[in-house]
Amino acid sequence: EIVLTQSPDTLSLSPGERATLSCRASQSVSSYLAWYQQKPGQAPRLLIYDASNRATDIPARFSGSGSGTDFTLTISSLEPEDFVVYYCQQRSNWPLTFGGGTKVDIK
Amino acid sequence: EVQLLESGGGLVQPGGSLRLSCAASGFSFSTYAMSWVRQAPGKGLEWVSGISDSSISTYYAGSVKGRFTISRDNSKNTLYLQINSLRAEDTAVYYCAKGHLRTGTALYFDYWGQGTLVTVSS
């Protein structure tokens, strides 16, 4: 099973700042990695797929990069609604796995 | 508009069983792989099980293999999860999720239901 490790657990930033979230895989997943955003009480929303492709209707301030074992989600300028939890997910191998999540909270 | 509506959750005793359903609409259900993903209270996401568009292939997380069975009825646009031998650690919100591509089974999920809560407790 591929283990995805997200860091940090919590990221404390202010609105307008840049957020950099990390996801590291226990073995290569090529570019088969996605990022999701989850707001309290809601289902997750797909943000980025195949490491760097924005999903439909996702704002340009969200971008993804990386390949192999190291991936990054960048939020260029945090909006108030971005202070929630983010998860990565790989589809390179069964079983599909998610990272443990990073919470972005207001400093 | 794509809609996924789960039902069937509830309170069940350890060792009990439940059948979850997910009614899909707004897309060609029979041409997409589907999955169940769960989230324990206050915890992260855990993929549970997936099924190909034609039901030929099914996949399970190690934690549920042998206890959970995924199935689908394309004539009814409905996805199912039969969960048996329930344990306290199965307590979670169970989400139905649609694969993001028409081809393949190992996918990302571009639409999710609102979830149904399964609570395992005596």
Short mmCIF file of C-alpha atoms in Angstrom, two decimals:
data_model
loop_
_atom_site.label_atom_id
_atom_site.label_comp_id
_atom_site.label_asym_id
_atom_site.label_seq_id
_atom_site.Cartn_x
_atom_site.Cartn_y
_atom_site.Cartn_z
CA GLU A 1 0.00 0.00 0.00
CA ILE A 2 1.29 3.47 -0.91
CA VAL A 3 1.39 5.75 2.12
CA LEU A 4 0.91 9.47 1.51
CA THR A 5 2.37 11.76 4.18
CA GLN A 6 1.15 15.35 4.22
CA SER A 7 2.96 18.17 5.92
CA PRO A 8 2.57 20.23 7.89
CA ASP A 9 -0.43 19.00 9.86
CA THR A 10 -1.51 22.61 10.36
CA LEU A 11 -0.42 25.71 8.47
CA SER A 12 -1.15 29.06 10.13
CA LEU A 13 -1.22 31.96 7.69
CA SER A 14 -2.98 35.26 7.07
CA PRO A 15 -5.34 36.16 4.22
CA GLY A 16 -3.36 37.22 1.17
CA GLU A 17 -0.35 35.08 2.04
CA ARG A 18 0.97 32.20 -0.03
CA ALA A 19 0.33 28.65 1.19
CA THR A 20 2.58 25.72 0.31
CA LEU A 21 1.34 22.24 1.23
CA SER A 22 3.37 19.07 0.80
CA CYS A 23 2.44 15.46 0.02
CA ARG A 24 5.11 12.76 -0.02
CA ALA A 25 4.48 9.22 -1.32
CA SER A 26 6.18 6.11 0.08
CA GLN A 27 6.96 5.05 -3.50
CA SER A 28 6.64 6.66 -6.89
CA VAL A 29 3.11 7.44 -8.07
CA SER A 30 4.34 9.07 -11.29
CA SER A 31 1.96 12.04 -11.77
CA TYR A 32 -1.12 10.18 -10.52
CA LEU A 33 -1.86 12.48 -7.62
CA ALA A 34 -4.83 14.68 -6.82
CA TRP A 35 -5.61 17.35 -4.25
CA TYR A 36 -8.98 17.90 -2.58
CA GLN A 37 -10.39 20.66 -0.41
CA GLN A 38 -12.86 19.87 2.36
CA LYS A 39 -14.91 22.49 4.17
CA PRO A 40 -16.55 21.67 7.53
CA GLY A 41 -19.66 19.54 7.13
CA GLN A 42 -19.17 19.16 3.39
CA ALA A 43 -17.91 16.49 1.03
CA PRO A 44 -14.43 16.94 -0.46
CA ARG A 45 -14.01 18.91 -3.70
CA LEU A 46 -11.49 17.96 -6.37
CA LEU A 47 -9.00 20.80 -6.90
CA ILE A 48 -6.07 19.35 -8.85
CA TYR A 49 -5.68 16.06 -10.73
CA ASP A 50 -2.66 14.35 -12.27
CA ALA A 51 -0.43 16.54 -10.10
CA SER A 52 -0.87 19.82 -11.94
CA ASN A 53 -4.21 20.03 -13.75
CA ARG A 54 -6.89 22.24 -12.24
CA ALA A 55 -10.32 20.66 -12.07
CA THR A 56 -13.39 22.37 -13.52
CA ASP A 57 -14.19 25.80 -12.02
CA ILE A 58 -11.20 25.81 -9.69
CA PRO A 59 -9.69 29.31 -9.31
CA ALA A 60 -6.26 30.00 -10.79
CA ARG A 61 -4.78 30.74 -7.33
CA PHE A 62 -4.64 26.95 -6.80
CA SER A 63 -1.76 25.17 -8.50
CA GLY A 64 -0.09 21.79 -8.17
CA SER A 65 3.37 20.52 -8.99
CA GLY A 66 5.60 17.51 -8.54
CA SER A 67 6.07 13.97 -9.75
CA GLY A 68 7.37 10.68 -8.44
CA THR A 69 7.23 10.95 -4.65
CA ASP A 70 7.10 14.68 -3.87
CA PHE A 71 4.17 16.94 -4.59
CA THR A 72 3.12 20.46 -3.69
CA LEU A 73 -0.18 22.31 -3.62
CA THR A 74 0.26 26.08 -3.74
CA ILE A 75 -2.40 28.66 -2.99
CA SER A 76 -0.93 31.89 -4.31
CA SER A 77 -2.97 34.32 -2.20
CA LEU A 78 -5.24 32.97 0.50
CA GLU A 79 -8.88 33.99 0.43
CA PRO A 80 -11.03 33.69 3.59
CA GLU A 81 -12.79 30.60 2.21
CA ASP A 82 -9.46 28.78 1.74
CA PHE A 83 -8.90 28.26 5.47
CA VAL A 84 -10.03 24.63 5.54
CA VAL A 85 -8.54 21.13 5.18
CA TYR A 86 -6.70 19.74 2.14
CA TYR A 87 -6.04 16.10 1.21
CA CYS A 88 -3.91 14.43 -1.43
CA GLN A 89 -4.87 11.10 -3.10
CA GLN A 90 -2.97 8.72 -5.37
CA ARG A 91 -4.39 6.50 -8.11
CA SER A 92 -1.16 4.85 -9.19
CA ASN A 93 -1.72 1.63 -7.25
CA TRP A 94 -4.50 -0.27 -5.52
CA PRO A 95 -5.63 0.38 -2.91
CA LEU A 96 -6.27 4.02 -3.61
CA THR A 97 -4.98 6.04 -0.67
CA PHE A 98 -5.36 9.50 0.81
CA GLY A 99 -2.95 11.55 2.84
CA GLY A 100 -3.79 12.48 6.41
CA GLY A 101 -4.65 16.06 5.55
CA THR A 102 -3.31 19.56 6.17
CA LYS A 103 -5.44 22.16 7.91
CA VAL A 104 -4.88 25.75 6.86
CA ASP A 105 -5.99 28.06 9.60
CA ILE A 106 -5.98 31.80 10.19
CA LYS A 107 -2.96 33.19 12.00
CA GLU B 1 -26.55 18.49 -12.70
CA VAL B 2 -24.74 15.52 -11.20
CA GLN B 3 -26.32 14.30 -7.98
CA LEU B 4 -25.33 11.45 -5.68
CA LEU B 5 -27.68 10.66 -2.82
CA GLU B 6 -26.64 8.13 -0.19
CA SER B 7 -28.99 6.36 2.17
CA GLY B 8 -29.06 3.38 4.50
CA GLY B 9 -26.85 4.56 7.33
CA GLY B 10 -27.80 4.30 10.96
CA LEU B 11 -26.97 2.87 14.37
CA VAL B 12 -26.02 -0.79 14.37
CA GLN B 13 -24.58 -3.13 16.98
CA PRO B 14 -21.12 -4.65 16.62
CA GLY B 15 -21.31 -7.68 14.37
CA GLY B 16 -24.35 -6.32 12.58
CA SER B 17 -24.96 -5.51 8.93
CA LEU B 18 -26.18 -2.62 6.81
CA ARG B 19 -26.71 -1.99 3.12
CA LEU B 20 -25.85 1.47 1.88
CA SER B 21 -27.29 2.82 -1.37
CA CYS B 22 -26.29 5.71 -3.60
CA ALA B 23 -28.80 6.98 -6.16
CA ALA B 24 -27.08 8.73 -9.06
CA SER B 25 -28.50 11.21 -11.55
CA GLY B 26 -27.37 13.84 -14.02
CA PHE B 27 -24.75 11.74 -15.80
CA SER B 28 -24.40 8.46 -17.65
CA PHE B 29 -24.01 6.28 -14.56
CA SER B 30 -23.33 3.06 -16.47
CA THR B 31 -20.18 4.49 -18.08
CA TYR B 32 -18.30 5.55 -14.94
CA ALA B 33 -16.45 3.66 -12.23
CA MET B 34 -17.67 4.46 -8.73
CA SER B 35 -16.27 4.21 -5.22
CA TRP B 36 -17.13 4.45 -1.56
CA VAL B 37 -14.94 6.63 0.67
CA ARG B 38 -15.42 6.96 4.41
CA GLN B 39 -14.45 9.46 7.07
CA ALA B 40 -14.45 8.65 10.76
CA PRO B 41 -15.57 11.49 13.05
CA GLY B 42 -12.86 14.16 13.14
CA LYS B 43 -10.51 12.06 10.99
CA GLY B 44 -9.25 11.96 7.42
CA LEU B 45 -10.54 10.29 4.29
CA GLU B 46 -10.24 6.54 3.70
CA TRP B 47 -11.01 4.92 0.35
CA VAL B 48 -13.09 1.80 1.03
CA SER B 49 -14.09 0.13 -2.23
CA GLY B 50 -14.41 0.70 -5.97
CA ILE B 51 -16.24 -0.92 -8.88
CA SER B 52 -15.82 -0.66 -12.64
CA ASP B 53 -18.58 0.63 -14.89
CA SER B 54 -19.74 -2.86 -15.89
CA SER B 55 -19.16 -4.47 -12.45
CA ILE B 56 -16.47 -6.74 -13.91
CA SER B 57 -13.85 -5.42 -11.49
CA THR B 58 -14.19 -4.68 -7.78
CA TYR B 59 -11.54 -3.46 -5.35
CA TYR B 60 -11.37 -3.20 -1.57
CA ALA B 61 -9.23 -1.66 1.13
CA GLY B 62 -7.50 -4.23 3.28
CA SER B 63 -9.41 -3.07 6.34
CA VAL B 64 -12.77 -4.11 4.85
CA LYS B 65 -11.91 -6.99 2.50
CA GLY B 66 -14.08 -10.00 3.21
CA ARG B 67 -16.64 -7.96 5.17
CA PHE B 68 -17.81 -5.36 2.62
CA THR B 69 -19.26 -6.01 -0.83
CA ILE B 70 -19.67 -3.33 -3.48
CA SER B 71 -22.18 -3.71 -6.29
CA ARG B 72 -24.18 -1.61 -8.72
CA ASP B 73 -27.40 -1.79 -10.71
CA ASN B 74 -26.94 0.25 -13.86
CA SER B 75 -30.62 -0.14 -14.76
CA LYS B 76 -31.47 1.70 -11.54
CA ASN B 77 -28.50 4.11 -11.55
CA THR B 78 -27.67 2.92 -8.06
CA LEU B 79 -24.49 1.95 -6.25
CA TYR B 80 -24.53 -0.29 -3.18
CA LEU B 81 -22.27 -1.24 -0.30
CA GLN B 82 -23.15 -4.27 1.79
CA ILE B 83 -21.32 -4.02 5.08
CA ASN B 84 -21.18 -7.04 7.39
CA SER B 85 -19.48 -7.95 10.66
CA LEU B 86 -19.42 -4.29 11.64
CA ARG B 87 -16.85 -3.08 14.14
CA ALA B 88 -16.61 0.10 16.18
CA GLU B 89 -13.82 1.30 13.89
CA ASP B 90 -16.23 1.22 10.93
CA THR B 91 -18.08 4.18 12.45
CA ALA B 92 -17.85 6.90 9.81
CA VAL B 93 -19.63 8.99 7.25
CA TYR B 94 -19.72 6.93 4.06
CA TYR B 95 -19.51 8.91 0.81
CA CYS B 96 -20.39 7.70 -2.65
CA ALA B 97 -17.98 9.17 -5.23
CA LYS B 98 -17.92 9.27 -9.04
CA GLY B 99 -14.77 8.50 -11.01
CA HIS B 100 -13.45 11.44 -12.99
CA LEU B 101 -12.97 9.57 -16.29
CA ARG B 102 -15.11 7.33 -18.48
CA THR B 103 -12.24 4.88 -18.81
CA GLY B 104 -10.35 3.04 -16.10
CA THR B 105 -11.16 2.20 -12.53
CA ALA B 106 -8.28 3.67 -10.50
CA LEU B 107 -9.49 7.21 -10.56
CA TYR B 108 -9.94 10.48 -8.76
CA PHE B 109 -13.39 11.61 -7.66
CA ASP B 110 -15.01 14.65 -9.22
CA TYR B 111 -18.44 14.38 -7.58
CA TRP B 112 -19.36 13.23 -4.10
CA GLY B 113 -22.60 12.64 -2.28
CA GLN B 114 -23.42 14.30 1.03
CA GLY B 115 -22.62 11.11 2.93
CA THR B 116 -24.52 8.76 5.21
CA LEU B 117 -23.47 8.17 8.81
CA VAL B 118 -22.88 4.64 10.06
CA THR B 119 -22.51 4.31 13.82
CA VAL B 120 -21.43 1.00 15.30
CA SER B 121 -22.17 0.82 19.00
CA SER B 122 -23.83 -1.40 21.55
#
